[in-house]
Short mmCIF file of N, CA and C in Angstrom, two decimals:
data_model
loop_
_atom_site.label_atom_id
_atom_site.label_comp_id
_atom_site.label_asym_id
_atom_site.label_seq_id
_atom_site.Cartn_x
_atom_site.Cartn_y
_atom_site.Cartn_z
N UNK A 1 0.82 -1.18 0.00
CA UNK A 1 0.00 0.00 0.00
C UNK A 1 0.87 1.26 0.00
N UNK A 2 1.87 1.27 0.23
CA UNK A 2 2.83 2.62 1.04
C UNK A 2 3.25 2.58 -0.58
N UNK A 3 4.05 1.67 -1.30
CA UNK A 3 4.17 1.90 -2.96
C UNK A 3 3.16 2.78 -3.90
N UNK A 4 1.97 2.23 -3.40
CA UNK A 4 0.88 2.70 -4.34
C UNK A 4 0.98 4.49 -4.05
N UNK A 5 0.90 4.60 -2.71
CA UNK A 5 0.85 5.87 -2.21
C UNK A 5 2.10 7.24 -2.65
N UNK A 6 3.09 5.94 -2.49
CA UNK A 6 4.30 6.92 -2.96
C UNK A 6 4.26 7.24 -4.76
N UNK A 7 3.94 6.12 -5.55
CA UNK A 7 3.57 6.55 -6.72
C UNK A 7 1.56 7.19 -7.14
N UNK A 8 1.34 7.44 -6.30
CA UNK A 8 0.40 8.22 -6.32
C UNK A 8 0.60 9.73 -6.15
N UNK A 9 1.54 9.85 -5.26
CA UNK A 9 2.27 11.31 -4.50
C UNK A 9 2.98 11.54 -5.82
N UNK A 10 3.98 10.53 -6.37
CA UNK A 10 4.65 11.05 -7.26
C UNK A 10 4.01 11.65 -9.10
N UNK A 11 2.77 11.12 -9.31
CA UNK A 11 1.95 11.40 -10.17
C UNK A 11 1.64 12.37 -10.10
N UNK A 12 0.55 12.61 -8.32
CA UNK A 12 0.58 14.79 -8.23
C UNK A 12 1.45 15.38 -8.69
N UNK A 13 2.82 15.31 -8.13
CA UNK A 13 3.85 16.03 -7.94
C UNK A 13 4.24 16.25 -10.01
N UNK A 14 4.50 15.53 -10.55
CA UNK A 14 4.82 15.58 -12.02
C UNK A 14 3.15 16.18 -12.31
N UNK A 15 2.08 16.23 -12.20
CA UNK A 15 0.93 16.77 -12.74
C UNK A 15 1.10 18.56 -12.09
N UNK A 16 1.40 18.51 -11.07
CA UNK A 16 1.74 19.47 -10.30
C UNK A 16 2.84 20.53 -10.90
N UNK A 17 3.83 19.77 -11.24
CA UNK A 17 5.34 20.85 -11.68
C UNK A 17 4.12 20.77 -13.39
N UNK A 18 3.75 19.84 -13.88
CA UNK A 18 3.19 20.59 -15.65
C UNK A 18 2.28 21.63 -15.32
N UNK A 19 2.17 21.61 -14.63
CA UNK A 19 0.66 22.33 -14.62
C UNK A 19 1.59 23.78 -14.14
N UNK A 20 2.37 23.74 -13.50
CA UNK A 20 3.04 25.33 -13.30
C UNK A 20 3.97 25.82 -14.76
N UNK A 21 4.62 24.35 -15.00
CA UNK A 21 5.11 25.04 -16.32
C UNK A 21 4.28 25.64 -17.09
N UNK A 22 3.22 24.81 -17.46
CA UNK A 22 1.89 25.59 -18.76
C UNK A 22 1.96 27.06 -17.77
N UNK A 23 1.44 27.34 -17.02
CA UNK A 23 1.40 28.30 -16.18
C UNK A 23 2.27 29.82 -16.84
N UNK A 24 3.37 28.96 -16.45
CA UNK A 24 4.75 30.03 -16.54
C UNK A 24 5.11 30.32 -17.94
N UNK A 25 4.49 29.42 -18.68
CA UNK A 25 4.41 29.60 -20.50
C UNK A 25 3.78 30.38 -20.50
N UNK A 26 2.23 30.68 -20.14
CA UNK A 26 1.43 31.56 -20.49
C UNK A 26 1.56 32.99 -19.52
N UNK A 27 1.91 33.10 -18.61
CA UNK A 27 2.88 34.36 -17.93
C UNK A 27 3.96 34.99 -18.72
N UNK A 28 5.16 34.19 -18.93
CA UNK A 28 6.11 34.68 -20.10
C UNK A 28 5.29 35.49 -21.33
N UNK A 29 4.39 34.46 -21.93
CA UNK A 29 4.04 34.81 -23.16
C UNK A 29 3.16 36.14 -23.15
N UNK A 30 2.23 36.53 -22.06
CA UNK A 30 1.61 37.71 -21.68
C UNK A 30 2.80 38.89 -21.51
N UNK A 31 4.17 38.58 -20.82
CA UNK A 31 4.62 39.38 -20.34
C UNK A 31 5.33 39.93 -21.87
N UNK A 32 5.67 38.84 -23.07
CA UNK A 32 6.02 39.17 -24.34
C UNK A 32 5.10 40.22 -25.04
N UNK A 33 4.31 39.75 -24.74
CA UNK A 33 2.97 40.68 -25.51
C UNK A 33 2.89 42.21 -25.28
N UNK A 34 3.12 42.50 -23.51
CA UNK A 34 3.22 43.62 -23.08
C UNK A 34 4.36 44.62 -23.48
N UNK A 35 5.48 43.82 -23.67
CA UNK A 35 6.82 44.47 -23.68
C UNK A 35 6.66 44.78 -25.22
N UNK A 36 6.03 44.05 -25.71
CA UNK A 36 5.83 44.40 -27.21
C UNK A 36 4.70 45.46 -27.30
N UNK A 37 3.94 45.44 -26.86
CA UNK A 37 2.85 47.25 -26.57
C UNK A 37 3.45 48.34 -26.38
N UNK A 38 4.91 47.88 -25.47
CA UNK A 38 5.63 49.01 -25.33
C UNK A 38 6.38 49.41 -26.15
N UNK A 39 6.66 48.63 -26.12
CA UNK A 39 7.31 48.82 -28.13
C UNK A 39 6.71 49.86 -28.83
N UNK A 40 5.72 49.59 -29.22
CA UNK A 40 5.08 49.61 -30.25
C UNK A 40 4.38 51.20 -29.61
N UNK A 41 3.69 51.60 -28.37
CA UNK A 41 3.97 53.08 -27.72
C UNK A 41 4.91 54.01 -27.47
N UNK A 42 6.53 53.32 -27.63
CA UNK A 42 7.40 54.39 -28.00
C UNK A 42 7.66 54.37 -29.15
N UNK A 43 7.60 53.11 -29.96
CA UNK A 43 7.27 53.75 -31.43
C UNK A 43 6.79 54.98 -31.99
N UNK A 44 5.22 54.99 -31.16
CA UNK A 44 4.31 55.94 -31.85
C UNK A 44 5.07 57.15 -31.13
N UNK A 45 5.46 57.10 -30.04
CA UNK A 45 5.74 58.09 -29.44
C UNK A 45 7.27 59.10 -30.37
N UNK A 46 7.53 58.29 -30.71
CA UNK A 46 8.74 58.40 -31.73
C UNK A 46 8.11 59.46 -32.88
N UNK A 47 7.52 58.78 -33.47
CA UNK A 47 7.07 59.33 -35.03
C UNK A 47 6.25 60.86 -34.75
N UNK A 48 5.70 60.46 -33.55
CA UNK A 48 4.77 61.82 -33.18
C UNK A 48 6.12 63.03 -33.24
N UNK A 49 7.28 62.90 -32.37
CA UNK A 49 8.00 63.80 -32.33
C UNK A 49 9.24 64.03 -33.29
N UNK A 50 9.47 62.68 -34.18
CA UNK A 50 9.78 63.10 -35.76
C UNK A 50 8.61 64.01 -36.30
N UNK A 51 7.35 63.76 -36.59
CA UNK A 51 6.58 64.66 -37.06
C UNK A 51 6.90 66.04 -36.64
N UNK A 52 6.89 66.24 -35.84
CA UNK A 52 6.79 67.62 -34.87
C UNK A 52 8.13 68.50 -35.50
N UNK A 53 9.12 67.63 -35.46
CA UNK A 53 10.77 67.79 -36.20
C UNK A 53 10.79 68.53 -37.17
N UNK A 54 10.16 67.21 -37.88
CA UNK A 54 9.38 67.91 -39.60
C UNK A 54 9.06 68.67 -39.92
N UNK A 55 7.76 69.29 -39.19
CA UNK A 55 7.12 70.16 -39.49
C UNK A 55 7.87 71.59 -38.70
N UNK A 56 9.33 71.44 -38.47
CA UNK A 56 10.19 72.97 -37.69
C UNK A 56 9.45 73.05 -36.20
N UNK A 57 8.88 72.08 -35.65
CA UNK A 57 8.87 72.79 -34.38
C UNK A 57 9.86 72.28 -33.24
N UNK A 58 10.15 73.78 -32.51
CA UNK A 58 10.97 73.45 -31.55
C UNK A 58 11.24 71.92 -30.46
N UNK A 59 11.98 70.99 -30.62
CA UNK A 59 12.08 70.43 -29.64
C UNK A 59 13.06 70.38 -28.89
N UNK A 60 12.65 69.88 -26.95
CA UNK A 60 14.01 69.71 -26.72
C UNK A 60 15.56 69.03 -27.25
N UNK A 61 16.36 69.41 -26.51
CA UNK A 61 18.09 69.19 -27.34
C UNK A 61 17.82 67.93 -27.76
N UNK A 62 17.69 67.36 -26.60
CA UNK A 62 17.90 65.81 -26.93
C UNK A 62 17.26 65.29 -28.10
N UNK A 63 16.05 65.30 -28.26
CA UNK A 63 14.65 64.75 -28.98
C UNK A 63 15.62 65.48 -29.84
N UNK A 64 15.65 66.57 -30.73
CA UNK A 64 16.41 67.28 -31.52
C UNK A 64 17.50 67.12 -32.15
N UNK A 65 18.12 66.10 -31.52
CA UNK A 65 19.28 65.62 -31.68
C UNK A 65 19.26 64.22 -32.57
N UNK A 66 18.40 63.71 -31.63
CA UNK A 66 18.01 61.87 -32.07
C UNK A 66 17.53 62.32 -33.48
N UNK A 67 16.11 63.40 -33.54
CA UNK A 67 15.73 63.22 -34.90
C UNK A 67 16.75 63.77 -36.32
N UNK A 68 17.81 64.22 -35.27
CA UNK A 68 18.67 64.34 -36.46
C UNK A 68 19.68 63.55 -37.13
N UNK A 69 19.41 62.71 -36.22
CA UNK A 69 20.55 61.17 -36.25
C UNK A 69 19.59 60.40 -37.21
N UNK A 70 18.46 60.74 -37.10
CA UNK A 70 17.25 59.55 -37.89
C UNK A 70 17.16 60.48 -39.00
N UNK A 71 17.28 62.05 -39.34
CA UNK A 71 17.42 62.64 -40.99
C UNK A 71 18.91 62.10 -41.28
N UNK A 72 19.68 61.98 -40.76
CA UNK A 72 21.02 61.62 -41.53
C UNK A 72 21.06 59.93 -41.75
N UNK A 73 20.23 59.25 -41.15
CA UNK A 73 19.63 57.69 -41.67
C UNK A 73 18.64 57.83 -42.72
N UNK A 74 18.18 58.68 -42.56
CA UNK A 74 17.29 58.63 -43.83
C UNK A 74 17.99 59.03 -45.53
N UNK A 75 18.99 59.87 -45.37
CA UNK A 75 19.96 60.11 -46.51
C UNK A 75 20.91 58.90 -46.39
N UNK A 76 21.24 58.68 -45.94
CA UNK A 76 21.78 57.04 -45.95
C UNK A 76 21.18 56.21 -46.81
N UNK A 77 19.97 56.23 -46.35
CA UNK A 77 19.47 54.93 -47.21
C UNK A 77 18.72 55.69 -47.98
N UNK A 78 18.08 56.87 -48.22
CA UNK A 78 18.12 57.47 -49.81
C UNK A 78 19.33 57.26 -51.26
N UNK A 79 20.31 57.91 -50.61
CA UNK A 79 22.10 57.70 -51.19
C UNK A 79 21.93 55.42 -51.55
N UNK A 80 21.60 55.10 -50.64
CA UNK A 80 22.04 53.63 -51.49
C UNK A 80 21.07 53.07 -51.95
N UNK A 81 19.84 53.62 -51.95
CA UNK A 81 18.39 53.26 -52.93
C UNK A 81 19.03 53.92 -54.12
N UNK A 82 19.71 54.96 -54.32
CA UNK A 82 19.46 55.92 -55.53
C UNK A 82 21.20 54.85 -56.09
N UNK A 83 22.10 54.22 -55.52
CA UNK A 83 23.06 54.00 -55.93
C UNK A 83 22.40 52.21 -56.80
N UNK A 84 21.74 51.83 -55.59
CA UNK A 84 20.89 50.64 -56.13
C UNK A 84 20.16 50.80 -57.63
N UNK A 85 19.55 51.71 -57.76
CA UNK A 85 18.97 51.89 -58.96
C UNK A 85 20.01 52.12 -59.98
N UNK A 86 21.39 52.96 -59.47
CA UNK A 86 22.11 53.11 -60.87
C UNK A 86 22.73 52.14 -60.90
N UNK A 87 23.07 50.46 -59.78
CA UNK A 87 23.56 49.54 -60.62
C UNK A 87 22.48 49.03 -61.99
N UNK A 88 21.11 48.71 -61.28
CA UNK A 88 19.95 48.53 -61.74
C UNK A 88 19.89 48.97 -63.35
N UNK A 89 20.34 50.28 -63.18
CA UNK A 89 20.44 50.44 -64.93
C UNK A 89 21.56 50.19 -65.79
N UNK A 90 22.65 50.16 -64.79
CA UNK A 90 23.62 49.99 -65.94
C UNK A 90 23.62 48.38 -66.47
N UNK A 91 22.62 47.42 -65.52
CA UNK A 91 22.71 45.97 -65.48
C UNK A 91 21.95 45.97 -66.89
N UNK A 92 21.13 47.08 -67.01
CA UNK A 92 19.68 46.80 -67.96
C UNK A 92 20.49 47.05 -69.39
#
């Protein structure tokens, strides 16, 4: 009887630890989701104050600064779209 019991205990115990893993899968995976909202809110938060850039209005240094690091990325990859196209033609 004390066998049966101990592999009875030991059945909880393995039903017990799956059942926290699924658990802790779906915790992780919520907590992915969130960190990705945040993402995705300083994103917007981003573009709002590129816009703002854009359109000449004053921002602080910093903000001012970054969006100028992101106009000199943007001629970057203007300059090798426009270099892309002239392999593009001379291929043609």
């Amino acid at each position: 009887m004390a066998f049966l019991d101990k592999l009875g205990s030991a059945a909880r115990n393995v039903g017990d630890k799956a059942g926290n893993a699924l658990e802790i899968g779906k915790l992780k995976g919520k907590a992915k989701d969130e960190e990705k909202a945040i993402a995705e809110c300083i994103r917007k938060i981003g573009e709002y104050y590129y816009g703002l850039h854009k359109a000449g209005e004053g921002l602080a240094e910093e903000a001012a600064a970054l969006c100028a690091q992101i106009d000199g990325h943007n001629a970057a990859i203007e300059e090798a779209q426009a270099d892309i196209e002239k392999i593009k033609a001379a291929e043609a």
